[in-house]
Coordinates of C-alpha atoms and ligand atoms in Angstrom, one line a residue:
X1 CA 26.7 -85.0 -89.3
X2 CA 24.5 -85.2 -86.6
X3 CA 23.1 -82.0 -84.8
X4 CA 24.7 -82.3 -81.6
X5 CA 28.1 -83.5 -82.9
X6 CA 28.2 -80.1 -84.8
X7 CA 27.0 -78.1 -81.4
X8 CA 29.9 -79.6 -79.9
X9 CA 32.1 -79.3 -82.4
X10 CA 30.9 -75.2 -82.5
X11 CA 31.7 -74.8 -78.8
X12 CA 34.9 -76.8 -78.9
X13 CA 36.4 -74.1 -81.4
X14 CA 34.5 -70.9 -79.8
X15 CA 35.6 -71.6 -76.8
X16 CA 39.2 -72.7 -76.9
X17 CA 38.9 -76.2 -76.7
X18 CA 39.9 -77.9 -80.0
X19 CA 41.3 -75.9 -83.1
X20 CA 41.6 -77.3 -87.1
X21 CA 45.2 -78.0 -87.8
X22 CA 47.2 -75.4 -89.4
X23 CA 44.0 -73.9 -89.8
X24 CA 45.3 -70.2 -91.6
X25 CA 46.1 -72.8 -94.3
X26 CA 43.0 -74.6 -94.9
X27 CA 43.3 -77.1 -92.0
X28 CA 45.4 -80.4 -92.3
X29 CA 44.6 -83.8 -92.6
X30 CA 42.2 -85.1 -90.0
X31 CA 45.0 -83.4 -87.4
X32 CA 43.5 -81.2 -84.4
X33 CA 45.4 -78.9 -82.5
X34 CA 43.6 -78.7 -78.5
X35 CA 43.8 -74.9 -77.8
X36 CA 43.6 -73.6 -74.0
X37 CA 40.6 -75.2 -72.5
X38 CA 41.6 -78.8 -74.1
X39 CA 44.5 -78.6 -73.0
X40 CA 43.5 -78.5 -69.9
X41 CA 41.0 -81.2 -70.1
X42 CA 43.4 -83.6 -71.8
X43 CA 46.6 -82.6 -69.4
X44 CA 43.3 -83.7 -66.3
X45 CA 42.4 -86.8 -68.4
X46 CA 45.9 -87.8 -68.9
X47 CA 46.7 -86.8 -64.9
X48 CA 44.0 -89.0 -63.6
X49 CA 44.8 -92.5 -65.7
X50 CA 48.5 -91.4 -64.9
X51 CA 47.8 -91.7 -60.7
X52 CA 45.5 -94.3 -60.9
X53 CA 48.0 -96.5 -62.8
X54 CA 51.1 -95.8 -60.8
X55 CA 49.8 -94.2 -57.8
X56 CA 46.8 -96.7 -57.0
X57 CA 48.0 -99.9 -58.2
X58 CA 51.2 -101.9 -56.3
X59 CA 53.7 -102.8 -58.6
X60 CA 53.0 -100.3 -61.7
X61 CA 55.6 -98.3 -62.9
X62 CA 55.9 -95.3 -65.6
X63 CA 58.1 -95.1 -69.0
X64 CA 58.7 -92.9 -71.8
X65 CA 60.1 -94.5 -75.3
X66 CA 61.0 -92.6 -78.2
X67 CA 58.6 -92.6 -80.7
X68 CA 60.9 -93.6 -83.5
X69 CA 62.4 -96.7 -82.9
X70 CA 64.1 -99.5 -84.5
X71 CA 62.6 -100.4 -87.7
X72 CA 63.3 -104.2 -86.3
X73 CA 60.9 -103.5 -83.7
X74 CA 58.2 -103.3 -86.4
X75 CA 59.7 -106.2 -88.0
X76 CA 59.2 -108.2 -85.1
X77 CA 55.8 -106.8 -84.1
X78 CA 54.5 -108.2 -87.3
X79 CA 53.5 -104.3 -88.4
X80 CA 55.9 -104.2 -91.8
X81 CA 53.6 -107.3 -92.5
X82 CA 50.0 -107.7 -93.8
X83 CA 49.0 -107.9 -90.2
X84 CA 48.8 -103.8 -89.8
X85 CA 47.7 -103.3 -93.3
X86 CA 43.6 -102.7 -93.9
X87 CA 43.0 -103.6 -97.9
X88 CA 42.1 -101.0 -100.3
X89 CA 40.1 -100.2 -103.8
X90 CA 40.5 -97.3 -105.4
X91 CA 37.6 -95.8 -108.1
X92 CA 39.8 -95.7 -111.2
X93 CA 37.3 -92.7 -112.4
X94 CA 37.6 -90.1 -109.2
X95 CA 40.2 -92.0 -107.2
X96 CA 38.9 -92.0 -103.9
X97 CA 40.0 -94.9 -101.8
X98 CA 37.9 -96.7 -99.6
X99 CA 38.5 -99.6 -97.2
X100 CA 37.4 -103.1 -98.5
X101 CA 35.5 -104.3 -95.8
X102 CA 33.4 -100.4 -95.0
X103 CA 32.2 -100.9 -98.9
X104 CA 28.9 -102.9 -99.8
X105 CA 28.7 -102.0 -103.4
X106 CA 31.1 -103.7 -106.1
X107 CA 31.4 -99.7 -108.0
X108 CA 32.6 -96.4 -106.2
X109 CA 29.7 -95.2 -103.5
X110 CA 30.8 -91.5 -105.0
X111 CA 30.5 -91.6 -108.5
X112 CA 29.6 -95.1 -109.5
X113 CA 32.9 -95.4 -111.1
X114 CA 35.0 -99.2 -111.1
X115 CA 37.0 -100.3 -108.4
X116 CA 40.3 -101.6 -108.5
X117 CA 41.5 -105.1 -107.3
X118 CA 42.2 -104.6 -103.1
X119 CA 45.4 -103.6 -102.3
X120 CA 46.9 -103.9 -98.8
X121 CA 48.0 -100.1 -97.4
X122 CA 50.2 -100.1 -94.9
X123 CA 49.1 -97.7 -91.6
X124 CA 52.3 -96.8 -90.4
X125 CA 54.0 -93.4 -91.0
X126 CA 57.2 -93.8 -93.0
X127 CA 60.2 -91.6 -92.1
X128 CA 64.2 -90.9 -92.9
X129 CA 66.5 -91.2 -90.0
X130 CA 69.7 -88.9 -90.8
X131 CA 70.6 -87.0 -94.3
X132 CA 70.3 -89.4 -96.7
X133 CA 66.8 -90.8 -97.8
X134 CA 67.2 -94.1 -98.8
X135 CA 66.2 -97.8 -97.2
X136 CA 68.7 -98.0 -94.7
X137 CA 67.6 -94.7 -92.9
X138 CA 63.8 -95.6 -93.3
X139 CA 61.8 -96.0 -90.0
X140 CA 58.4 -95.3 -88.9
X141 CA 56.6 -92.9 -86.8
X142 CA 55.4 -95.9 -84.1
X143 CA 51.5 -96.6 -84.5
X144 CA 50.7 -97.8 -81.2
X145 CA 52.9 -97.0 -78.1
X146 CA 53.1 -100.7 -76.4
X147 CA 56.2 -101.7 -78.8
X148 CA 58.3 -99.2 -76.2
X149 CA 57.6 -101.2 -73.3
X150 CA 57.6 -104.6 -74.5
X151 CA 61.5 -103.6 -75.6
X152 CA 62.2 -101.9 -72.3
X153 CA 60.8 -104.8 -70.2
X154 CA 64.6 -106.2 -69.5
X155 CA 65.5 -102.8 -68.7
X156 CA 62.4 -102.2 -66.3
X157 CA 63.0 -105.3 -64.8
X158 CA 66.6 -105.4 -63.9
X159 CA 66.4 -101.6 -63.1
X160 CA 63.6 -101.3 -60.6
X161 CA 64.1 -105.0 -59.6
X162 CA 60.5 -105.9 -60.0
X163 CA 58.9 -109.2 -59.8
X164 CA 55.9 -111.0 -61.8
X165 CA 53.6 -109.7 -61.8
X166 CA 54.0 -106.0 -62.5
X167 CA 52.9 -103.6 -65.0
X168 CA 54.4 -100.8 -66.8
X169 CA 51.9 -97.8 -67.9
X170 CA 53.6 -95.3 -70.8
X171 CA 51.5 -91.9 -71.9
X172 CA 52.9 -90.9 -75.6
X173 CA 52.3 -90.0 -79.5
X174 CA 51.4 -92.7 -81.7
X175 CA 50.4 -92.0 -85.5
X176 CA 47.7 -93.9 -88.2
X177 CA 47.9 -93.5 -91.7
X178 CA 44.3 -93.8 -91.3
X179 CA 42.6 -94.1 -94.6
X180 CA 38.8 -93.5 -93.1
X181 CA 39.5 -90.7 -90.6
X182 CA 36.6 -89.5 -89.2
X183 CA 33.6 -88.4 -86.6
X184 CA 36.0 -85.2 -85.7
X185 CA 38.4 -86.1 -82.9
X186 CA 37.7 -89.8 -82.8
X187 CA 39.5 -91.2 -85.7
X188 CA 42.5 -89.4 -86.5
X189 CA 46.3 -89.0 -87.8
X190 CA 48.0 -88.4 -84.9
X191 CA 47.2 -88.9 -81.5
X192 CA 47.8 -89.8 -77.7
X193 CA 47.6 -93.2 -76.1
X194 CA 47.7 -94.4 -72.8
X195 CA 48.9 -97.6 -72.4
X196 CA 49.4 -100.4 -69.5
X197 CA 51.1 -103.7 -70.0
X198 CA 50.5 -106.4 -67.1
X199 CA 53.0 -108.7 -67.1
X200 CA 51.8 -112.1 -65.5
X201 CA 52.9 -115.7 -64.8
X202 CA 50.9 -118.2 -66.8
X203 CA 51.8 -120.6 -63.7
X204 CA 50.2 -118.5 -60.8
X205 CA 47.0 -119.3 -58.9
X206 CA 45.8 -116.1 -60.6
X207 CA 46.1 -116.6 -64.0
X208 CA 46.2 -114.0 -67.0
X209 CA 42.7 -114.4 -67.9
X210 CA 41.9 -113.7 -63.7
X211 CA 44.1 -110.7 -64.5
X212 CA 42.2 -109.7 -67.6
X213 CA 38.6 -110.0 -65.6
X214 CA 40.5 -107.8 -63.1
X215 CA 41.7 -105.1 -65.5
X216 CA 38.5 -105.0 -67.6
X217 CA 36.5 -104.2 -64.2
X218 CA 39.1 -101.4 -63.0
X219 CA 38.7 -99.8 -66.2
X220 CA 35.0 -99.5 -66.2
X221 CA 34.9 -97.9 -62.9
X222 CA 37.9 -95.5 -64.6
X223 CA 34.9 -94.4 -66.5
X224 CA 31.8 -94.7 -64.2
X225 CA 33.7 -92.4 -61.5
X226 CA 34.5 -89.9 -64.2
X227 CA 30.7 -89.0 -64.6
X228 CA 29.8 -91.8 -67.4
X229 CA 26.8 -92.8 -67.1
X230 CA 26.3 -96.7 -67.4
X231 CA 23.7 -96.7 -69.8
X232 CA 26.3 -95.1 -72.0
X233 CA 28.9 -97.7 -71.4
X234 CA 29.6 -101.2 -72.4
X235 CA 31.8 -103.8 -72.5
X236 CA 32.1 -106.1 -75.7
X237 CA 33.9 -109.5 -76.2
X238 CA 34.9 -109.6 -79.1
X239 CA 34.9 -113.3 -80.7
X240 CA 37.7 -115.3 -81.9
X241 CA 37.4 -114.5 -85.4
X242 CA 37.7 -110.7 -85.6
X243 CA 41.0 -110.9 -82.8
X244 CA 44.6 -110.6 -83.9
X245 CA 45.6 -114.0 -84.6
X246 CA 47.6 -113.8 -81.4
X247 CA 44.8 -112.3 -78.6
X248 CA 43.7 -114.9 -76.6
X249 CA 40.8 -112.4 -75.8
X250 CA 39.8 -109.2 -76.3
X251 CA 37.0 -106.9 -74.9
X252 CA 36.0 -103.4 -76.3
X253 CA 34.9 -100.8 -73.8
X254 CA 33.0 -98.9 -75.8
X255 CA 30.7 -95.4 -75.6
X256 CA 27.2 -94.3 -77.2
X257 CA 28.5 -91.1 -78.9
X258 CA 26.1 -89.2 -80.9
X259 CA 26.9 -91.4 -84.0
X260 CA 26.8 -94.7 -82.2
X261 CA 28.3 -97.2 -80.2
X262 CA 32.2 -97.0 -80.4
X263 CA 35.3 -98.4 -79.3
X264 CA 36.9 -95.9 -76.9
X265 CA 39.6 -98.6 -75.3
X266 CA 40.5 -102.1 -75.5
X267 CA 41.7 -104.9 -72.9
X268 CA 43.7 -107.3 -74.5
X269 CA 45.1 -110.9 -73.3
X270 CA 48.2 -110.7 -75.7
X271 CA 49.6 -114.2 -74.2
X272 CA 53.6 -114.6 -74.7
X273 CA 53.4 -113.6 -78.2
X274 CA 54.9 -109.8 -78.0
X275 CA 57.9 -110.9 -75.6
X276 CA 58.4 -114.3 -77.6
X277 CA 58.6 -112.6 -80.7
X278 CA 61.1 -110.1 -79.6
X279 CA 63.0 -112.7 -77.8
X280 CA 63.5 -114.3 -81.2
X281 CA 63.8 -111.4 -83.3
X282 CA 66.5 -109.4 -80.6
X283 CA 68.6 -112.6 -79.8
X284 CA 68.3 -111.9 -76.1
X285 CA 66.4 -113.7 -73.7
X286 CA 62.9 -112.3 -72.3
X287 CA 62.1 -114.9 -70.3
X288 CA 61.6 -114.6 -66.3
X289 CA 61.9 -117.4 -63.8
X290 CA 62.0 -119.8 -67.4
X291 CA 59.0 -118.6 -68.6
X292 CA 57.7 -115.9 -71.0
X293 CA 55.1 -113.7 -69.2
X294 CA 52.3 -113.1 -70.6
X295 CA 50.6 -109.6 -70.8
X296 CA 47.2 -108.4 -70.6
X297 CA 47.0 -104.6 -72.2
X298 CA 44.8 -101.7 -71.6
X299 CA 44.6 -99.2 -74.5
X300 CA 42.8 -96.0 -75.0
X301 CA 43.5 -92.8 -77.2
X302 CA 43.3 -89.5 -75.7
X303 CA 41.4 -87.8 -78.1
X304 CA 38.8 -89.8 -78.2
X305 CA 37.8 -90.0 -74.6
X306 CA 37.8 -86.4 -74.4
X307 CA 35.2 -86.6 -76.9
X308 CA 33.4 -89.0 -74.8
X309 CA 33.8 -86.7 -71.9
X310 CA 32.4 -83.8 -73.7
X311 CA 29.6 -85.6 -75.6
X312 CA 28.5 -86.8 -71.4
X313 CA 28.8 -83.2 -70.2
X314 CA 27.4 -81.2 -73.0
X315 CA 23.8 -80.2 -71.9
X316 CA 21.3 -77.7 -73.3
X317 CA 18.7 -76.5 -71.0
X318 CA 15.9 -74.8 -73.1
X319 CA 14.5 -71.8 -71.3
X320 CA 17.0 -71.3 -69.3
X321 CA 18.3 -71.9 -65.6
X322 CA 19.0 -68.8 -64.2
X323 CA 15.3 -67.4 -63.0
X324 CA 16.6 -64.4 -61.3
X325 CA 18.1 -62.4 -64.0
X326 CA 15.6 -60.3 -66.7
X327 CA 17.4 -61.5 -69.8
X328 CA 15.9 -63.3 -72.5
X329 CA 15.4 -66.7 -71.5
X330 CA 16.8 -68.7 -74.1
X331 CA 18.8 -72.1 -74.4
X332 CA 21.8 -72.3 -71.8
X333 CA 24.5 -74.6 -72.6
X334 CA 26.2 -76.4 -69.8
X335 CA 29.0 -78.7 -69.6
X336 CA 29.0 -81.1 -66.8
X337 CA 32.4 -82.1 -66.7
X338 CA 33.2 -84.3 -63.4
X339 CA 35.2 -81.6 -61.7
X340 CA 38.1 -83.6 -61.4
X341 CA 38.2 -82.7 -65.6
X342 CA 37.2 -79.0 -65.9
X343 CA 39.7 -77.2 -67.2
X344 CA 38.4 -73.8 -65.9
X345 CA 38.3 -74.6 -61.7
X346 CA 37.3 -71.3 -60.7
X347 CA 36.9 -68.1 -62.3
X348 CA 36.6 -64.6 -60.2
X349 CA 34.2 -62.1 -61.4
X350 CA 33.8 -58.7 -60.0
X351 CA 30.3 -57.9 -59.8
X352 CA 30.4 -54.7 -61.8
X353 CA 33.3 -53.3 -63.8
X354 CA 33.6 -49.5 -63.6
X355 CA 33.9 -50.0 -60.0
X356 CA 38.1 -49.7 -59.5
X357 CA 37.5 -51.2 -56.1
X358 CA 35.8 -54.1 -56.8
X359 CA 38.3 -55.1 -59.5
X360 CA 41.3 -54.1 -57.4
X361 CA 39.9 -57.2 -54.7
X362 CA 38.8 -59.0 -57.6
X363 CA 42.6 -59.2 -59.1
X364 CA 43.8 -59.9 -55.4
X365 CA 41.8 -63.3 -55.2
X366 CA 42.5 -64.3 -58.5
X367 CA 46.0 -63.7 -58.0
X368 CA 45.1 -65.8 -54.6
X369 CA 43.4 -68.5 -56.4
X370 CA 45.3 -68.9 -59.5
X371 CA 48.8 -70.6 -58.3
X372 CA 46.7 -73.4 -56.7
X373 CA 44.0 -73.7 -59.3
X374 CA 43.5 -73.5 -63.2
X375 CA 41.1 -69.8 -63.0
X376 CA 39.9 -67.7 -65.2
X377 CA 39.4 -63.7 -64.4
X378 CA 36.5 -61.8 -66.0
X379 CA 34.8 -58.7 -65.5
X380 CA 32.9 -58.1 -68.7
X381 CA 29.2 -58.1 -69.6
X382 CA 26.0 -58.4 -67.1
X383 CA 26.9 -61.1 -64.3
X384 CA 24.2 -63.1 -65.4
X385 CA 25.7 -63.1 -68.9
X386 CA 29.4 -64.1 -67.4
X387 CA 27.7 -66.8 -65.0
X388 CA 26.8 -68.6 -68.8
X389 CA 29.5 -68.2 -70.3
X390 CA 31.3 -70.3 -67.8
X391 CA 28.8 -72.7 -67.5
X392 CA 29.1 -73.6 -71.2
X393 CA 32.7 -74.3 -70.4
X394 CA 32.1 -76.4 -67.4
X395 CA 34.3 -73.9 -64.6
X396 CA 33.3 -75.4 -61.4
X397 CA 32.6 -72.2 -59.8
X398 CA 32.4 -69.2 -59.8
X399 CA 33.6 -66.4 -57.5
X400 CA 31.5 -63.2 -57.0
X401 CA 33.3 -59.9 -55.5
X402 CA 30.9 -57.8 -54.7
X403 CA 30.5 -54.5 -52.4
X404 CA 29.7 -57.0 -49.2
X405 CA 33.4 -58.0 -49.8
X406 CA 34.9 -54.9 -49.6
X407 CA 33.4 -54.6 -46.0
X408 CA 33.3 -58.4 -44.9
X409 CA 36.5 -60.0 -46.6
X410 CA 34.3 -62.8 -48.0
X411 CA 33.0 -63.7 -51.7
X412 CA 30.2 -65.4 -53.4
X413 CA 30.9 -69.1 -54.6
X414 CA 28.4 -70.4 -56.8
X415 CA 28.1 -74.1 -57.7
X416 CA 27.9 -74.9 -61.5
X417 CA 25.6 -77.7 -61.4
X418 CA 23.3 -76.6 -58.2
X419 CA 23.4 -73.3 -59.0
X420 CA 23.7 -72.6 -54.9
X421 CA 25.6 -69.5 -53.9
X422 CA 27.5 -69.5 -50.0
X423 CA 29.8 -66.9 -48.8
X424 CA 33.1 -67.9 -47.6
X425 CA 36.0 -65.8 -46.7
X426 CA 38.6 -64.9 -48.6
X427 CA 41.4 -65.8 -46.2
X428 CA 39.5 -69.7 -46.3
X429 CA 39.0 -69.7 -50.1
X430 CA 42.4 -72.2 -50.7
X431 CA 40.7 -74.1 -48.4
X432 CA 37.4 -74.6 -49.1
X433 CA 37.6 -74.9 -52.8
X434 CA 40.9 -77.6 -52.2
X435 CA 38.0 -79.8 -50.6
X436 CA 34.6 -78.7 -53.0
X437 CA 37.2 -79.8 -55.6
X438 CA 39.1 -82.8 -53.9
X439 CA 42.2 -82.0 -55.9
Ligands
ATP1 P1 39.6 -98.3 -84.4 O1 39.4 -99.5 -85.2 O2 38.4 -97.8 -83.7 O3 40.4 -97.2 -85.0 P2 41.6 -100.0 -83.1 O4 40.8 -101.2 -82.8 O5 42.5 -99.9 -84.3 O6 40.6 -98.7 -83.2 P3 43.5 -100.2 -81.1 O7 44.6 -100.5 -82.0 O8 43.0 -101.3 -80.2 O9 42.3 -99.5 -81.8 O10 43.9 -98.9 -80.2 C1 43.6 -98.7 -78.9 C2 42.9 -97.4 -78.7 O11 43.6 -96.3 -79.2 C3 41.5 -97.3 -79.3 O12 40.5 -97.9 -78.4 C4 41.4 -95.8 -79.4 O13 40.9 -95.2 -78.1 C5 42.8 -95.3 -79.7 N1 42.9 -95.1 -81.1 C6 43.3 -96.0 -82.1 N2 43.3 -95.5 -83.3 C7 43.0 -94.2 -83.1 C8 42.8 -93.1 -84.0 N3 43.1 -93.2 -85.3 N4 42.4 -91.9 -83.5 C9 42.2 -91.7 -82.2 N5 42.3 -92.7 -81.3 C10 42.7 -93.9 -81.8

């Protein structure tokens, strides 16, 4: 793997931010676990697309299916059928499978052994409904979370009497059989989408594909204002022949990560097919004003843009950047995380430990701080040291008590990315950092 993929992947589990599943037990499964510090980061991601769905954008409401639903839903969706299914060979002589269309060679890329004939291999998760374990309790764990709006969109409708055009934006578990997981956090088991249907009028002056320019732009600058650089984004169209048979277009937003460009989210014109097909499938009528809307989607995984996020941030400045301390000056590591995603806000550092009064007026601010902000406390090891060790998690800054603030009531707040310190006062702290951070 390449070098800075395993740097990040060292800090990530040093640090707090991403764990191997059931990891006392040999890990599981391409599955992650996000310890404190993702958690954080991913609770941020998921806050941000959250407001600027519902919060930003008129006529955008929230939901939250269940992710087991109907197994009719997948009948309808066309998942039980070849359409969600990638095709398979597996090396009769070390039976590893691989995916037809990743493999060039006509024998096993491991061992050189023969393939068998492709076989399609359904994604979804199966799973039993109630006591007994057989095909009338079979459902699936739901592979992509759009299915739960598109059966809800009756409900939404009638409930918050909306009109076309409107979207519905839904935050939620989906899970991927995935036979090529992969690249760490990108391609995995089990993970988070975020997903907005638009539903719009094929008869309007603005028509769906004016709504899918629209959506495609807003999602860009989703990622440009997040600290993306645009050099490391772009947006694909993706030609007719590689679509779903029913996408009347399709554009991948994707990011340079360390092993390429990838997919991170896609914007989809899905035309009347989803509501058509559950209109016909459910018996009940989806239609609005006589018409079937049509949707245009936007649909990204959690995981993987907080892998994007962290590949932008994660710096490495040789030599160091703190001049004024005598330490060695080797490599620092420092996360530029737009500060709207740091987990780590603030943290409070009194300047030297074995001093009981420093710490006593250390705790007070952080007790200040740390029902306002996510803060960390932390009085051990050389300042210089401490300063470091938050940079390499991205805090925004950090808050020096020193024996100045004893006699003035005022700290030290130094910037993470300038490195500037100011004094402010401890009574204006809230303040200050509520506007440095814009929360
Ligand atoms: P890929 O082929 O890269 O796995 P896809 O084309 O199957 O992705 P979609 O079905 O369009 O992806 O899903 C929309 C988004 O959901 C993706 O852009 C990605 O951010 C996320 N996603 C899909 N599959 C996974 C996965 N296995 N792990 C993490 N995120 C995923």
């Amino acid at each position: 793997m390449d070098d800075l993929m395993l740097k990040i992947i060292s800090l990530c589990k040093r640090r707090g931010f991403v764990f191997p599943s059931s990891e006392i037990y040999g890990g599981f499964s391409s599955c992650y676990d996000f310890g404190p510090l993702g958690v954080e980061l991913k609770r941020n991601i998921k806050n941000l697309w959250w407001d600027e769905m519902t919060k930003k954008h008129k006529a955008l409401v929230g939901l939250d299916a269940s992710i087991l639903m109907s197994p009719k839903v997948w009948q309808a969706s066309g998942h039980l059928s070849a359409g969600f299914a990638d095709e398979l060979v597996e090396c009769k002589k070390c039976h590893k499978r691989f995916k037809l269309d990743e493999i060039k060679t006509k024998k096993c890329p491991e061992c050189n052994g023969v393939l068998t004939k492709p076989k399609k291999f359904n994604l979804m998760m199966k799973t039993f409904v109630g006591s007994v374990e057989d095909e009338a309790a079979k459902t699936y764990l739901r592979p992509e979370t759009c299915q739960g709006i598109y059966v809800n969109f009756l409900n939404v409708l009638d409930t918050m009497r909306m009109k076309i055009p409107f979207g519905i934006a839904q935050i939620g578990k989906a899970f991927r059989n995935e036979i090529t997981p992969g690249n760490y956090i990108f391609r995995v088991r089990e993970f988070e989408q975020m997903e907005m249907q638009w539903f719009c009028s094929p008869k309007a002056s603005k028509t769906p594909d004016d709504w899918f320019n629209y959506w495609k732009k807003e999602r860009l600058k989703w990622y440009l204002n997040l600290g993306i650089k645009k050099e490391n984004l772009r947006a694909i169209e993706i030609p007719k022949k590689e679509r779903a048979h029913y996408a009347k277009r399709q554009v991948d937003i994707e990011y340079k990560f360390p092993f390429g460009w990838k997919e991170i989210e896609g914007v989809h014109n899905r035309g009347d097919w989803d509501l058509s097909n559950h209109s016909k499938h459910s018996k009940q009528d989806l239609s609005f004003e006589n018409y079937i809307p049509h949707i245009i989607e936007t649909s990204v995984g959690v995981e993987r843009i907080s892998l994007a996020f962290l590949c932008e941030a994660y710096q490495e400045i040789a030599g160091g950047r703190t001049k004024t301390t005598k330490a060695i000056k080797e490599k620092e590591v420092l996360l530029k995380l737009h500060k709207k995603l740091a987990p780590i806000k603030a943290a409070v550092l009194p300047l030297v430990k074995n001093k009981p009064e420093l710490t006593k007026k250390a705790q007070e601010v952080y007790q200040l701080l740390k029902t306002n902000f996510t803060c960390q406390y932390d009085e051990n090891g050389s300042i210089g040291k401490r300063y470091r060790r938050q940079d390499e998690i991205g805090t925004c800054f950090c808050l020096t008590i020193d024996f100045d603030t004893l006699k003035q009531n005022d700290v030290t707040i130094r910037d993470r990315d300038t490195m500037k310190q100011e004094r402010v006062k401890i009574k204006d702290l809230v303040k200050v950092l509520t506007e440095k951070l814009d929360v």
